[in-house]
Every structure is written in structure tokens, then in C-alpha cells.
Coordinates of C-alpha atoms in Angstrom, one line a residue:
M1 CA -16.2 8.5 -7.2
T2 CA -19.9 9.0 -7.1
R3 CA -21.6 7.0 -4.3
P4 CA -24.8 7.6 -2.5
I5 CA -24.4 9.4 0.8
T6 CA -26.9 8.1 3.4
L7 CA -27.9 8.9 7.0
F8 CA -28.1 6.0 9.4
T9 CA -31.3 6.5 11.4
G10 CA -30.3 4.6 14.5
Q11 CA -29.4 7.8 16.5
W12 CA -32.6 9.4 15.3
A13 CA -35.1 6.7 16.3
D14 CA -36.7 9.1 18.8
L15 CA -38.1 11.1 15.8
P16 CA -40.8 9.9 13.5
F17 CA -39.6 8.3 10.3
E18 CA -41.2 11.0 8.2
E19 CA -39.4 13.7 10.1
V20 CA -36.0 12.0 9.7
C21 CA -36.7 11.8 6.0
R22 CA -37.6 15.5 5.8
L23 CA -34.3 16.4 7.6
A24 CA -32.1 14.1 5.5
A25 CA -33.6 15.4 2.3
E26 CA -33.2 19.0 3.5
W27 CA -29.5 18.4 4.2
G28 CA -28.8 16.9 0.8
Y29 CA -28.6 13.2 1.6
D30 CA -29.3 10.7 -1.1
G31 CA -31.0 8.2 1.2
L32 CA -31.1 6.4 4.5
E33 CA -29.7 3.4 6.2
I34 CA -32.8 2.5 8.1
A35 CA -32.7 1.2 11.6
C36 CA -35.0 -1.6 12.6
W37 CA -36.2 0.2 15.8
G38 CA -38.4 3.1 16.7
D39 CA -41.0 3.4 14.0
H40 CA -38.4 3.5 11.2
F41 CA -38.6 -0.2 10.1
E42 CA -40.5 -2.7 12.2
V43 CA -39.6 -6.2 11.0
D44 CA -42.7 -7.9 12.3
K45 CA -45.1 -5.3 10.8
A46 CA -43.2 -5.5 7.4
L47 CA -44.0 -9.2 7.2
A48 CA -47.5 -9.1 8.7
D49 CA -49.0 -6.1 6.9
P50 CA -48.9 -6.0 3.1
E51 CA -49.3 -2.2 3.1
Y52 CA -46.4 -1.6 5.5
V53 CA -43.5 -1.7 3.1
P54 CA -45.3 0.3 0.3
K55 CA -46.1 3.0 2.8
K56 CA -42.4 3.2 3.8
R57 CA -41.4 3.4 0.2
A58 CA -44.0 6.2 -0.4
V59 CA -42.5 8.3 2.4
L60 CA -39.0 7.8 1.0
D61 CA -40.2 8.7 -2.5
R62 CA -42.0 11.8 -1.3
H63 CA -38.7 13.1 0.0
G64 CA -36.6 11.9 -2.9
L65 CA -34.6 9.4 -0.9
G66 CA -33.3 6.0 -1.6
V67 CA -32.5 3.0 0.6
W68 CA -29.6 0.6 0.2
A69 CA -29.5 -1.1 3.6
V70 CA -31.4 -1.7 6.8
S71 CA -29.7 -2.2 10.1
N72 CA -30.7 -4.5 13.0
H73 CA -27.8 -4.2 15.4
L74 CA -29.8 -4.5 18.6
V75 CA -31.4 -7.8 17.8
G76 CA -28.3 -9.2 16.2
Q77 CA -26.4 -8.5 19.4
A78 CA -28.6 -11.0 21.3
V79 CA -28.0 -14.0 18.9
C80 CA -24.6 -15.0 20.5
D81 CA -24.3 -12.9 23.7
P82 CA -24.6 -14.2 27.2
I83 CA -28.0 -12.5 27.9
D84 CA -28.4 -10.2 30.9
V85 CA -30.4 -7.2 32.0
R86 CA -28.7 -4.9 29.4
H87 CA -30.3 -6.8 26.6
R88 CA -33.8 -6.3 27.9
S89 CA -33.6 -2.6 27.3
I90 CA -32.5 -2.9 23.7
L91 CA -34.8 -5.7 22.5
P92 CA -38.5 -5.5 21.5
A93 CA -40.6 -6.8 24.4
R94 CA -42.0 -9.6 22.2
L95 CA -38.4 -11.1 22.0
W96 CA -37.7 -11.1 25.7
D97 CA -38.0 -14.2 27.8
D98 CA -36.7 -15.2 31.3
D99 CA -34.8 -18.0 29.6
P100 CA -31.6 -16.6 28.1
E101 CA -31.4 -19.4 25.5
Q102 CA -34.9 -18.6 24.4
V103 CA -33.9 -15.0 23.9
R104 CA -31.1 -16.0 21.7
R105 CA -33.4 -18.2 19.6
N106 CA -35.9 -15.4 19.3
A107 CA -33.2 -13.0 18.2
A108 CA -32.0 -15.5 15.6
R109 CA -35.5 -15.9 14.2
E110 CA -35.9 -12.1 14.1
M111 CA -32.6 -11.8 12.2
A112 CA -33.8 -14.3 9.6
D113 CA -37.0 -12.4 9.4
T114 CA -35.0 -9.2 8.8
A115 CA -33.6 -10.7 5.6
R116 CA -37.2 -11.4 4.5
A117 CA -38.3 -7.9 5.3
A118 CA -35.3 -6.3 3.6
A119 CA -36.1 -8.2 0.5
L120 CA -39.6 -6.9 0.6
L121 CA -38.2 -3.4 0.9
G122 CA -36.0 -4.0 -2.1
V123 CA -32.6 -3.9 -0.4
D124 CA -29.9 -6.5 -0.5
T125 CA -27.8 -5.6 2.6
V126 CA -28.6 -5.9 6.3
V127 CA -26.1 -4.3 8.6
G128 CA -25.8 -5.4 12.2
F129 CA -24.0 -7.2 15.1
T130 CA -23.6 -10.9 15.9
G131 CA -23.0 -10.8 19.6
S132 CA -20.3 -13.0 21.1
S133 CA -20.1 -15.6 23.7
I134 CA -16.4 -15.0 24.3
W135 CA -16.0 -11.2 24.2
H136 CA -16.1 -11.1 28.0
T137 CA -12.9 -13.1 28.0
V138 CA -10.9 -10.4 26.1
A139 CA -8.7 -9.6 29.1
M140 CA -7.7 -13.3 29.2
F141 CA -8.0 -13.6 33.0
P142 CA -8.9 -15.8 34.6
P143 CA -6.9 -17.7 32.0
V144 CA -8.9 -18.8 29.0
P145 CA -8.0 -22.1 27.4
A146 CA -7.7 -22.1 23.7
D147 CA -10.5 -24.6 23.3
A148 CA -12.9 -22.2 25.0
I149 CA -12.1 -19.6 22.3
E150 CA -12.6 -22.2 19.6
A151 CA -15.9 -23.1 21.2
G152 CA -16.9 -19.4 20.9
Y153 CA -16.3 -19.3 17.2
R154 CA -18.2 -22.6 16.8
D155 CA -21.1 -21.2 18.7
F156 CA -21.1 -18.2 16.4
A157 CA -21.1 -20.3 13.3
D158 CA -23.7 -22.8 14.6
R159 CA -26.1 -19.9 15.4
W160 CA -25.5 -17.9 12.2
H161 CA -25.4 -20.6 9.6
P162 CA -29.2 -21.1 9.7
I163 CA -29.8 -17.4 9.6
L164 CA -27.5 -17.0 6.6
D165 CA -29.5 -19.8 4.9
V166 CA -32.5 -17.5 4.9
F167 CA -30.4 -14.5 3.8
E168 CA -29.2 -16.5 0.8
E169 CA -32.7 -17.7 0.0
H170 CA -33.9 -14.1 -0.3
G171 CA -30.8 -12.7 -2.1
V172 CA -29.7 -10.6 0.9
R173 CA -26.2 -10.2 2.5
F174 CA -25.3 -9.6 6.1
A175 CA -22.7 -7.0 6.9
L176 CA -21.2 -7.4 10.4
E177 CA -20.0 -4.1 11.9
V178 CA -16.6 -5.0 13.2
H179 CA -16.8 -3.7 16.7
P180 CA -15.7 -4.4 20.2
S181 CA -18.2 -6.8 21.9
E182 CA -18.7 -8.7 18.6
I183 CA -17.3 -12.0 17.4
A184 CA -15.0 -9.8 15.1
Y185 CA -13.7 -6.6 16.6
D186 CA -10.2 -6.2 14.9
H187 CA -8.1 -7.6 12.1
W188 CA -7.3 -11.1 13.4
T189 CA -10.7 -11.7 14.9
T190 CA -12.3 -10.7 11.6
R191 CA -10.1 -13.3 9.8
R192 CA -11.1 -15.9 12.4
A193 CA -14.8 -15.2 12.1
L194 CA -14.7 -15.4 8.3
D195 CA -12.9 -18.8 8.6
A196 CA -15.5 -20.0 11.2
I197 CA -18.4 -19.2 8.9
G198 CA -16.7 -20.8 5.9
H199 CA -16.3 -17.5 4.0
R200 CA -20.0 -17.7 3.0
P201 CA -20.7 -15.0 0.4
S202 CA -23.7 -13.9 2.3
F203 CA -21.5 -12.9 5.3
G204 CA -19.5 -9.7 4.9
L205 CA -18.5 -6.6 6.8
N206 CA -19.7 -3.2 7.6
W207 CA -16.6 -1.0 7.6
D208 CA -16.7 1.6 10.4
P209 CA -13.3 3.2 11.1
S210 CA -14.3 4.8 14.4
H211 CA -14.0 1.5 16.3
M212 CA -10.6 0.9 14.7
M213 CA -8.9 4.2 15.7
W214 CA -8.8 3.7 19.4
Q215 CA -7.6 0.1 18.9
D216 CA -4.7 1.2 16.7
I217 CA -6.1 -0.6 13.7
D218 CA -5.3 1.0 10.4
P219 CA -8.7 1.6 8.8
A220 CA -7.5 2.1 5.3
A221 CA -5.4 -1.1 5.4
F222 CA -8.4 -2.9 6.8
I223 CA -10.3 -2.0 3.6
L224 CA -7.5 -3.4 1.4
D225 CA -7.1 -6.5 3.5
F226 CA -10.8 -7.4 3.3
A227 CA -11.5 -6.0 -0.1
D228 CA -13.9 -8.7 -1.1
R229 CA -15.9 -8.5 2.1
I230 CA -16.6 -4.7 2.4
Y231 CA -20.4 -4.8 1.8
H232 CA -21.3 -1.5 3.5
V233 CA -19.6 1.6 4.9
D234 CA -20.6 3.6 8.0
C235 CA -18.8 6.9 8.4
K236 CA -18.2 7.7 12.0
D237 CA -15.2 9.5 13.5
T238 CA -13.2 9.2 16.7
K239 CA -11.0 11.7 18.5
V240 CA -8.1 10.1 20.4
R241 CA -6.9 12.4 23.2
A242 CA -3.3 13.0 24.1
R243 CA -2.0 10.5 26.6
D244 CA -1.5 12.1 30.1
G245 CA -0.6 9.0 32.1
R246 CA -4.2 8.7 33.4
R247 CA -6.3 8.2 30.3
G248 CA -6.6 4.5 29.6
R249 CA -7.6 2.9 26.3
L250 CA -10.6 1.2 27.9
S251 CA -11.8 4.6 29.2
S252 CA -12.5 3.6 32.8
H253 CA -16.3 3.3 32.6
L254 CA -16.4 7.0 32.1
P255 CA -19.4 8.4 30.2
W256 CA -19.2 9.7 26.6
G257 CA -17.9 13.2 26.5
D258 CA -16.0 13.0 29.8
P259 CA -12.6 14.7 29.2
R260 CA -10.9 12.1 31.3
R261 CA -11.7 9.5 28.6
A262 CA -8.8 8.5 26.2
W263 CA -11.1 8.8 23.2
D264 CA -14.6 9.7 22.1
F265 CA -16.8 9.4 19.1
V266 CA -17.1 12.6 17.2
S267 CA -19.1 13.8 14.2
T268 CA -17.6 12.8 10.8
G269 CA -14.7 15.0 9.9
H270 CA -13.9 16.2 13.4
G271 CA -11.7 13.3 14.5
D272 CA -8.6 11.4 13.6
V273 CA -9.9 9.1 10.9
P274 CA -7.8 9.6 7.8
W275 CA -10.8 10.0 5.6
E276 CA -9.1 10.8 2.3
E277 CA -6.8 7.8 2.6
C278 CA -9.8 5.6 3.4
L279 CA -11.9 6.9 0.5
R280 CA -8.9 6.3 -1.8
A281 CA -8.8 2.7 -0.5
L282 CA -12.5 2.3 -1.2
N283 CA -11.8 3.5 -4.7
T284 CA -9.0 1.0 -5.0
I285 CA -11.3 -2.0 -4.2
G286 CA -14.1 -0.7 -6.4
Y287 CA -16.6 -0.1 -3.6
T288 CA -19.6 1.6 -5.1
G289 CA -22.1 1.3 -2.3
P290 CA -23.3 4.0 0.1
L291 CA -21.3 6.1 2.5
S292 CA -23.6 6.1 5.5
V293 CA -23.2 8.8 8.1
E294 CA -23.5 7.5 11.6
W295 CA -23.7 10.5 13.9
E296 CA -22.4 10.1 17.4
D297 CA -20.9 13.1 19.2
A298 CA -21.5 13.9 22.9
G299 CA -20.2 17.4 22.3
M300 CA -22.1 18.5 19.2
D301 CA -25.8 18.9 18.4
R302 CA -26.8 16.3 15.9
L303 CA -28.6 18.8 13.7
T304 CA -25.3 20.5 13.2
G305 CA -23.2 17.3 12.8
A306 CA -25.4 15.5 10.3
A307 CA -25.7 18.6 8.1
E308 CA -21.9 19.1 8.1
A309 CA -21.1 15.5 7.5
V310 CA -22.9 15.1 4.2
T311 CA -21.1 18.2 2.8
F312 CA -17.7 16.9 4.1
L313 CA -18.2 13.5 2.4
R314 CA -19.6 15.0 -0.8
H315 CA -16.4 17.0 -1.1
L316 CA -14.1 14.0 -0.6
S317 CA -16.2 11.9 -2.9
R318 CA -14.9 14.0 -5.8
I319 CA -11.7 12.1 -5.6
S320 CA -11.9 9.5 -8.4
P321 CA -9.3 7.3 -10.1
P322 CA -8.3 9.0 -13.4
A323 CA -9.1 7.5 -16.8
A324 CA -5.4 7.3 -17.5
S325 CA -2.3 7.3 -15.3
F326 CA -0.8 10.7 -14.5
D327 CA 2.5 9.7 -16.3
A328 CA 0.8 8.6 -19.5
A329 CA 1.5 12.0 -20.9
F330 CA 5.2 11.1 -20.9
D331 CA 4.7 8.2 -23.3
T332 CA 5.5 9.7 -26.7
S333 CA 5.0 6.3 -28.4
A334 CA 1.2 7.0 -28.4
S335 CA 1.7 10.1 -30.6
G336 CA 3.3 8.1 -33.4
A337 CA 6.3 10.5 -33.5
D338 CA 9.4 9.1 -35.3
H339 CA 12.6 10.0 -33.5
E340 CA 14.9 8.1 -35.8

């Protein structure tokens, strides 16, 4: 099935936007999933400067690239999280405050503005994180009362409903990347998050199988289970290492690429994601949006990985549902033959 293949620019934000466009076009990408950090897409400038968005569009056009989504993971993370020193390093300085609740309010305002900026750019999907006030309780010790978990989902809904009001006003959808540290990180927490937000059409999912592999979540089944909510697809891979009695699933605070880890993110096509099965599942649900390569691999140069990934996905994308079922040829009634 023909779908645009895009490059997520989040891991390339150290390069100027023009250079990333040049590289993506050279490798054969159809477009970009543009990150809202670095100089790639600055939400405040998009809203303040009438020339900002046309200039971005001109750069894309110059390189023959499209854009179907922007991503604001870093700011979205701060909407629901308990704020600490980690957030200061990922947020724009203008959103920081010594009062954690003010940081959360600033982040919520910026996410609403991201919908406005996306609409100006002409895209209808914003990919990102929500943060979570309850992720830190995942080990369930000290014991966590059920009402504390319920309060976490209410907190998520209370903070995101006003943001989604703005999304709907501007015809934009939010696609939460299901990911550890978010309000939805696996199958059942995704169901719970959708229930909490009232299944609003403006709130859907960004499917990224890499985060499912090490949790033992079936990524293809996830597509089928949440068929009406798959708003965007990120293609990132994970390699799960053989168990040796020492490697733990939580990876022991070891850095990426350390061979003592139980798993690592790897470039698309180099891990354990069953890509063909997943693309067939996307065909089944009729997903026609972009396949966005998110390059993360501590053991491979990104210039190699990104160039390989587009070729890998282009090859798999040739798998399309047939116009007729394979056994239709056995149906002789269609020929009008008379066997009497």
C-alpha cells in the first residue's frame, strides 16, 4: 500500500532544518515529521511571525518534501508530570518556572498553541506525550490505593480536555505515543486513558512498536485492537537480548548500547519488530497515513540507519491487499460455464 515515508526530525535537531531536509530528500523520503525543538518548528515564532510558516513551507518545497505531522513530545511531557530537574533540560526556557504547577500550566498552553501552529502549517496531526502523575507508582510499592490511580487518570483528563478543545477548534488531532512514563504505556493503560478522556475523536494514538517489544506487547495486535485510534505511525525498532539471568527488563539504569542491558533501540529493520505482520495489520485497518522513521540506535551511525530505513520500508510497503481474494479463481460460477 502506498503511504508517504517520512523522517522524524527529533533526533536531528542539532542540525539546521534546511540540512535535514536536504538529507531526507537525498535518501528518498517523501517528507518529514517535524519536531518542535531546535530550529525545526518553533511554536511561538510560528504564531508571532506571519512569515515563519511560509518560510518553512518554502524550504520543504525546495527539497520536494511534504509534512503530515508535527511532534511536541518534550512540552507534552510536562503537562501531567511531577516536575523536577529533568524537565528543565527539555523545555524551552520561556516555559520554565520555579513553581511546578506553573510549569504544567505553561506546558498546557504551549500544547494548545501547537495545535494552532500545526493548523497554520497545514497539518492535522500533532504527535506527542501527555506525561503522567502516576507513572512513578508503576512498581506498586509503597502500596498504591486504587483511588490514587483513579485520581491520576482524572488529572490527565482535567488537564487535557481544555487542550483538546483548542485542537478541535482548529481541526487538529493529538496522537499520544504509547510509551512508558506516559498515562498510556501498554494495552490496558491505553484503554483506561481513552475511557478517561471520553473517547474524544481529537485524541488518538501514535503507534510505535519499539516500546511494546520489551514489554511483551504484541504490536500488530495493538493495531487491530485500537484500529479507530491509530492516527500516526512511528517506525522504530528494538532488539531484545537473550536472557542470561542478569539482564533485567528494566535495564538497571544502564546507558543505551551497554551490552548488559536486556534490550536496546536499534535502527528500523535491525531488531525484533515483526514489520511485515505489522504493515499487514495497518493494511487491514485501512491506515493511509505516513510511516515515520524514528532513528535511535546507539550502535549505528544515523546517516547509515536513516538511509537504510527508508529503503527497508519502501520494500515492505509494496505489500497491498489484492483486488480480489486469492481463491476467487476457483469460483467457476463467474465464468458462466454450464456443467449440467
